[in-house]
CSV table of C-alpha atoms in Angstrom, one decimal:
chain,number,residue,atom,x,y,z
A,192,MET,CA,-18.6,-7.7,18.3
A,193,PRO,CA,-18.8,-5.3,21.3
A,194,ILE,CA,-17.5,-1.8,20.3
A,195,LYS,CA,-15.1,-1.8,23.3
A,196,ALA,CA,-13.6,-4.9,22.0
A,197,ILE,CA,-12.9,-3.9,18.7
A,198,ALA,CA,-11.6,-0.8,20.1
A,199,SER,CA,-9.4,-3.0,21.8
A,200,SER,CA,-8.2,-5.1,19.2
A,201,PHE,CA,-7.6,-2.1,16.9
A,202,THR,CA,-5.5,-0.8,19.6
A,203,GLY,CA,-3.5,-3.5,20.2
A,204,TRP,CA,-2.5,-4.0,16.6
A,205,SER,CA,-1.7,-0.5,16.2
A,206,TYR,CA,0.9,-0.9,19.2
A,207,ARG,CA,2.1,-4.1,17.7
A,208,LEU,CA,2.6,-2.0,14.5
A,209,LYS,CA,4.6,1.0,16.1
A,210,HIS,CA,7.1,-1.3,17.5
A,211,TRP,CA,7.5,-2.7,14.0
A,212,VAL,CA,7.9,0.1,12.3
A,213,GLU,CA,10.0,1.5,14.9
A,214,GLU,CA,12.2,-1.6,14.4
A,215,LYS,CA,12.4,-1.6,10.7
A,216,ALA,CA,12.9,2.2,10.6
A,217,ASN,CA,16.3,2.1,13.0
A,218,HIS,CA,17.6,-1.1,11.3
A,219,ALA,CA,21.0,-0.8,10.0
A,220,HIS,CA,19.4,-2.2,6.8
A,221,SER,CA,16.3,0.0,6.6
A,222,ARG,CA,16.2,0.8,2.8
A,223,TRP,CA,16.4,-2.9,2.0
A,224,TRP,CA,13.4,-3.5,4.5
A,225,LEU,CA,11.5,-0.2,2.5
A,226,ALA,CA,12.4,-1.9,-0.8
A,227,PHE,CA,11.1,-5.5,0.4
A,228,ILE,CA,7.9,-4.0,1.9
A,229,SER,CA,7.2,-1.9,-1.3
A,230,PHE,CA,7.7,-4.9,-3.6
A,231,ILE,CA,5.6,-7.4,-1.3
A,232,GLU,CA,3.0,-5.0,-0.7
A,233,SER,CA,1.9,-4.4,-4.1
A,234,SER,CA,0.9,-8.5,-4.7
A,235,PHE,CA,-0.1,-9.6,-1.1
A,236,PHE,CA,1.2,-7.9,1.9
A,237,PRO,CA,-1.4,-5.7,3.7
A,238,ILE,CA,0.7,-3.1,5.4
A,239,PRO,CA,1.8,-0.3,2.6
A,240,PRO,CA,5.1,1.0,2.6
A,241,ASP,CA,4.3,4.5,3.9
A,242,PHE,CA,4.2,3.1,7.2
A,243,LEU,CA,8.0,2.7,6.9
A,244,MET,CA,9.2,5.2,4.3
A,245,ILE,CA,7.4,8.0,6.6
A,246,PRO,CA,9.5,7.6,9.6
A,247,LEU,CA,12.7,7.2,7.4
A,248,ALA,CA,12.0,10.2,5.7
A,249,VAL,CA,11.1,12.3,8.9
A,250,LEU,CA,14.5,11.0,10.2
A,251,GLN,CA,16.4,12.2,7.2
A,252,PRO,CA,14.4,14.7,5.7
A,253,LYS,CA,17.2,15.5,2.9
A,254,LYS,CA,16.7,11.7,1.7
A,255,SER,CA,12.9,11.8,1.3
A,256,TYR,CA,13.1,11.7,-2.5
A,257,MET,CA,15.5,8.8,-2.1
A,258,PHE,CA,12.7,7.0,-0.1
A,259,ALA,CA,10.1,7.9,-2.4
A,260,PHE,CA,12.3,6.6,-5.4
A,261,ILE,CA,13.1,3.3,-3.7
A,262,SER,CA,9.2,2.9,-2.8
A,263,THR,CA,8.3,3.5,-6.2
A,264,VAL,CA,10.7,1.6,-8.0
A,265,PHE,CA,10.1,-1.5,-6.2
A,266,SER,CA,6.4,-1.2,-5.7
A,267,VAL,CA,6.0,-1.2,-9.5
A,268,LEU,CA,8.1,-4.0,-9.5
A,269,GLY,CA,5.9,-5.7,-7.1
A,270,GLY,CA,3.2,-4.3,-9.4
A,271,VAL,CA,4.5,-6.4,-12.2
A,272,ALA,CA,5.2,-9.6,-10.1
A,273,GLY,CA,1.7,-9.2,-8.8
A,274,TYR,CA,0.0,-8.9,-12.7
A,275,PHE,CA,2.2,-11.8,-13.8
A,276,ILE,CA,0.6,-13.7,-10.9
A,277,GLY,CA,-2.8,-13.0,-12.5
A,278,LEU,CA,-1.7,-13.7,-15.9
A,279,TRP,CA,0.0,-17.0,-15.3
A,280,ALA,CA,-0.3,-18.2,-12.0
A,281,TYR,CA,-4.1,-17.0,-10.7
A,282,ASP,CA,-5.5,-20.2,-9.9
A,283,LEU,CA,-2.3,-21.4,-8.3
A,284,ILE,CA,-1.4,-18.3,-6.0
A,285,GLY,CA,-3.9,-15.4,-7.4
A,286,ILE,CA,-7.3,-16.8,-6.1
A,287,TYR,CA,-5.6,-17.1,-2.5
A,288,ILE,CA,-4.5,-13.7,-2.7
A,289,MET,CA,-7.7,-12.7,-3.5
A,290,GLU,CA,-9.4,-14.4,-1.0
A,291,PHE,CA,-7.4,-13.0,1.7
A,292,ILE,CA,-7.6,-9.6,0.9
A,293,GLY,CA,-11.2,-10.1,0.6
A,294,TRP,CA,-11.3,-11.7,3.9
A,295,ILE,CA,-9.8,-8.6,5.3
A,296,ALA,CA,-12.3,-6.5,3.4
A,297,GLY,CA,-15.5,-8.2,3.6
A,298,LYS,CA,-15.7,-9.4,0.6
A,299,PRO,CA,-15.7,-12.5,-1.5
A,300,GLY,CA,-12.4,-12.7,-3.6
A,301,ASP,CA,-14.5,-13.6,-7.0
A,302,VAL,CA,-16.5,-10.3,-6.3
A,303,MET,CA,-13.6,-8.0,-5.9
A,304,LEU,CA,-12.0,-9.5,-9.5
A,305,GLU,CA,-15.3,-8.6,-10.9
A,306,THR,CA,-15.1,-5.6,-9.7
A,307,ALA,CA,-11.9,-4.8,-10.7
A,308,ARG,CA,-13.0,-5.7,-14.4
A,309,ASN,CA,-15.6,-3.3,-14.3
A,310,TYR,CA,-13.5,-0.6,-13.4
A,311,PHE,CA,-10.8,-1.1,-16.0
A,312,LEU,CA,-13.9,-1.3,-18.5
A,313,GLU,CA,-15.2,2.0,-17.4
A,314,TYR,CA,-12.0,3.8,-16.5
A,315,GLY,CA,-9.3,1.7,-18.1
A,316,VAL,CA,-5.6,2.3,-16.9
A,317,TRP,CA,-7.1,5.5,-14.8
A,318,ALA,CA,-8.2,2.2,-12.6
A,319,VAL,CA,-4.7,1.5,-11.8
A,320,ILE,CA,-3.6,4.9,-11.3
A,321,ILE,CA,-6.3,5.5,-8.5
A,322,ALA,CA,-5.5,2.1,-6.9
A,323,GLY,CA,-1.9,3.1,-7.2
A,324,PHE,CA,-2.5,6.8,-5.7
A,325,THR,CA,-5.1,6.1,-2.8
A,326,PRO,CA,-5.6,3.7,-0.2
A,327,ILE,CA,-7.6,1.4,-2.0
A,328,PRO,CA,-5.2,-1.8,-2.3
A,329,TYR,CA,-3.3,-1.8,-5.2
A,330,LYS,CA,-2.6,-5.2,-5.2
A,331,VAL,CA,-6.0,-6.2,-6.0
A,332,PHE,CA,-5.8,-4.1,-9.1
A,333,THR,CA,-2.1,-5.5,-9.8
A,334,ILE,CA,-3.4,-9.3,-10.1
A,335,ALA,CA,-6.9,-8.3,-11.9
A,336,ALA,CA,-5.0,-6.1,-14.6
A,337,GLY,CA,-2.6,-9.7,-15.3
A,338,PHE,CA,-5.7,-11.8,-15.2
A,339,PHE,CA,-8.0,-9.8,-17.7
A,340,GLY,CA,-5.1,-9.3,-19.7
A,341,MET,CA,-4.2,-5.5,-19.8
A,342,ALA,CA,-1.7,-4.3,-22.0
A,343,LEU,CA,1.5,-4.7,-19.7
A,344,PRO,CA,3.3,-1.6,-20.9
A,345,ALA,CA,-0.1,0.6,-19.9
A,346,PHE,CA,-0.2,-1.2,-16.4
A,347,VAL,CA,3.6,-0.3,-15.7
A,348,PHE,CA,2.9,3.4,-17.1
A,349,ALA,CA,0.0,3.8,-14.5
A,350,SER,CA,1.5,1.9,-11.7
A,351,VAL,CA,4.4,4.4,-12.0
A,352,ILE,CA,1.8,7.7,-12.4
A,353,GLY,CA,0.0,6.4,-9.4
A,354,ARG,CA,2.7,5.1,-7.3
A,355,ALA,CA,5.2,7.8,-7.9
A,356,GLY,CA,2.4,10.3,-7.3
A,357,ARG,CA,1.4,9.0,-3.9
A,358,PHE,CA,5.2,8.9,-2.5
A,359,TYR,CA,6.9,12.0,-3.9
A,360,LEU,CA,3.9,13.6,-2.8
A,361,VAL,CA,4.8,12.6,0.5
A,362,ALA,CA,8.2,13.2,0.2
A,363,THR,CA,8.2,16.9,-1.2
A,364,PHE,CA,5.7,17.2,2.3
A,365,ILE,CA,8.4,16.1,4.8
A,366,TYR,CA,11.4,17.4,2.4
A,367,PHE,CA,10.2,20.9,3.3
A,368,ILE,CA,8.2,20.2,6.1
A,369,GLY,CA,10.0,17.6,7.9
A,370,PRO,CA,12.4,19.2,10.2
A,371,LYS,CA,9.9,21.5,11.5
A,372,ILE,CA,7.3,18.8,12.5
A,373,LYS,CA,10.1,16.0,13.9
A,374,SER,CA,9.1,16.9,17.2
A,375,PHE,CA,5.3,16.9,16.3
A,376,ILE,CA,5.9,13.6,15.1
A,377,ASP,CA,7.8,12.3,18.0
A,378,ASN,CA,5.4,13.4,20.4
A,379,TYR,CA,2.4,12.6,18.5
A,380,PHE,CA,3.6,9.2,16.7
A,381,ASP,CA,1.2,6.9,18.3
A,382,LYS,CA,-1.6,9.1,17.6
A,383,ILE,CA,-0.3,9.7,13.9
A,384,LEU,CA,0.1,5.6,13.6
A,385,LEU,CA,-3.6,5.5,14.7
A,386,ALA,CA,-4.7,7.6,12.2
A,387,GLY,CA,-2.9,5.8,9.0
A,388,THR,CA,-3.9,2.6,10.5
A,389,ALA,CA,-7.5,3.9,10.4
A,390,LEU,CA,-7.0,5.0,6.9
A,391,LEU,CA,-5.3,1.8,5.8
A,392,ILE,CA,-8.7,0.0,7.2
A,393,LEU,CA,-10.7,2.3,5.2
A,394,GLY,CA,-8.7,1.4,2.1
A,395,PHE,CA,-9.9,-2.2,2.7
A,396,ALA,CA,-13.6,-1.1,3.5
A,397,ALA,CA,-13.4,1.0,0.4
A,398,LEU,CA,-13.2,-2.4,-1.5
A,399,LYS,CA,-16.6,-3.4,-0.1
A,400,LEU,CA,-18.3,-0.4,-1.2
A,401,LEU,CA,-17.1,-0.4,-4.7
């Protein structure tokens, strides 16, 4: 695909994402949207809750930790749902989620599952912590953790550490700096969202390199 076509597609997707984020951030039930997105992102949804949590926190910096709490709790609960999909319903549901994620990442679903297994064998719960904290799609490791029979308490512990570490780090930054950078974010929201989208794509690309 020509570079101009890729750039145009990327920009168009970011533009649609911008309007989606603005709509949800200004919704009367924005907290429930954050909870819902945090939950489904942990098992199949491609857009991470950060895209909604950050605008909400910037709009209300003093509630940053509350938004981080919502994101953490529902993301971990969604991770547990992904765990049980891998444990009990991989052939029915999980395999199609892995194929979908693999289609985005450019890597077959069964290869990603085997890659996750190798990381579990080498790093144990740290594999879940790293996936929960970094842009690497956490959902791959939630489903794989159930499929390969990781102990549920260990999985939940690792998920809480990874997800809370990520969301509370962002919340802390916005809590103290948010009021000062609000005008900057308002002026450069498009570019910031574009950078976030690029980071999301890099997270999926990292799956191909693992």
